[in-house]
PDB file of C-alpha atoms in Angstrom:
ATOM      1  CA  MET A   1      -8.515  -1.931  -4.670  1.00  0.00           C
ATOM      2  CA  ILE A   2      -4.935  -1.531  -3.440  1.00  0.00           C
ATOM      3  CA  LEU A   3      -3.593  -3.914  -6.069  1.00  0.00           C
ATOM      4  CA  SER A   4      -5.189  -1.898  -8.860  1.00  0.00           C
ATOM      5  CA  LEU A   5      -3.529   1.248  -7.488  1.00  0.00           C
ATOM      6  CA  LEU A   6      -0.133  -0.465  -7.467  1.00  0.00           C
ATOM      7  CA  VAL A   7      -0.296  -1.847 -11.035  1.00  0.00           C
ATOM      8  CA  PRO A   8       1.123   1.342 -12.620  1.00  0.00           C
ATOM      9  CA  GLY A   9       4.025   1.416 -10.152  1.00  0.00           C
ATOM     10  CA  LYS A  10       5.181   1.923  -6.597  1.00  0.00           C
ATOM     11  CA  LYS A  11       3.226   4.128  -4.255  1.00  0.00           C
ATOM     12  CA  SER A  12       4.107   5.496  -0.862  1.00  0.00           C
ATOM     13  CA  VAL A  13       1.893   4.753   2.104  1.00  0.00           C
ATOM     14  CA  THR A  14       0.988   8.443   2.106  1.00  0.00           C
ATOM     15  CA  GLU A  15      -0.137   8.228  -1.530  1.00  0.00           C
ATOM     16  CA  LEU A  16      -2.240   5.147  -0.782  1.00  0.00           C
ATOM     17  CA  GLU A  17      -3.779   6.892   2.235  1.00  0.00           C
ATOM     18  CA  ARG A  18      -4.796   9.801   0.025  1.00  0.00           C
ATOM     19  CA  LEU A  19      -6.073   7.655  -2.845  1.00  0.00           C
ATOM     20  CA  LEU A  20      -8.090   5.409  -0.542  1.00  0.00           C
ATOM     21  CA  SER A  21      -9.193   8.156   1.855  1.00  0.00           C
ATOM     22  CA  ALA A  22      -7.952   5.897   4.640  1.00  0.00           C
ATOM     23  CA  ARG A  23      -5.620   6.195   7.594  1.00  0.00           C
ATOM     24  CA  GLN A  24      -2.158   4.670   7.664  1.00  0.00           C
ATOM     25  CA  ALA A  25      -3.261   1.920  10.063  1.00  0.00           C
ATOM     26  CA  ALA A  26      -6.061   0.844   7.715  1.00  0.00           C
ATOM     27  CA  VAL A  27      -3.717   0.828   4.706  1.00  0.00           C
ATOM     28  CA  SER A  28      -1.187  -1.243   6.657  1.00  0.00           C
ATOM     29  CA  GLN A  29      -3.864  -3.734   7.697  1.00  0.00           C
ATOM     30  CA  GLN A  30      -4.908  -4.172   4.075  1.00  0.00           C
ATOM     31  CA  MET A  31      -1.302  -4.479   2.874  1.00  0.00           C
ATOM     32  CA  SER A  32      -0.311  -7.120   5.418  1.00  0.00           C
ATOM     33  CA  PRO A  33      -2.200 -10.087   3.901  1.00  0.00           C
ATOM     34  CA  LEU A  34      -1.182  -9.008   0.388  1.00  0.00           C
ATOM     35  CA  SER A  35       2.433  -9.080   1.473  1.00  0.00           C
ATOM     36  CA  PHE A  36       2.002 -12.396   3.306  1.00  0.00           C
ATOM     37  CA  ASP A  37       0.477 -13.969   0.179  1.00  0.00           C
ATOM     38  CA  GLY A  38       3.304 -12.628  -1.997  1.00  0.00           C
ATOM     39  CA  LEU A  39       1.031 -10.349  -4.024  1.00  0.00           C
ATOM     40  CA  VAL A  40       3.082  -7.283  -3.101  1.00  0.00           C
ATOM     41  CA  VAL A  41       6.700  -6.995  -2.108  1.00  0.00           C
ATOM     42  CA  PRO A  42       7.226  -4.284   0.470  1.00  0.00           C
ATOM     43  CA  GLY A  43      10.384  -2.308   0.112  1.00  0.00           C
ATOM     44  CA  ARG A  44      11.918   0.828   1.459  1.00  0.00           C
ATOM     45  CA  GLU A  45      12.658   3.813  -0.688  1.00  0.00           C
ATOM     46  CA  GLY A  46      11.899   6.447   1.839  1.00  0.00           C
ATOM     47  CA  LYS A  47       8.217   5.730   2.413  1.00  0.00           C
ATOM     48  CA  ALA A  48       7.557   3.994  -0.935  1.00  0.00           C
ATOM     49  CA  ILE A  49       6.429   0.351  -0.955  1.00  0.00           C
TER      50      ILE A  49
END
């Protein structure tokens, strides 16, 4: 689900929280393995990843 939300472009954690109706901790837990596997590249532009 997260990957499909990121296809159009970068999203902030806050945007992902809203789109997924999930808390920041849950979003972070889901992002961690995606980052580890190289499917997403976390970056810092304020809160955008």
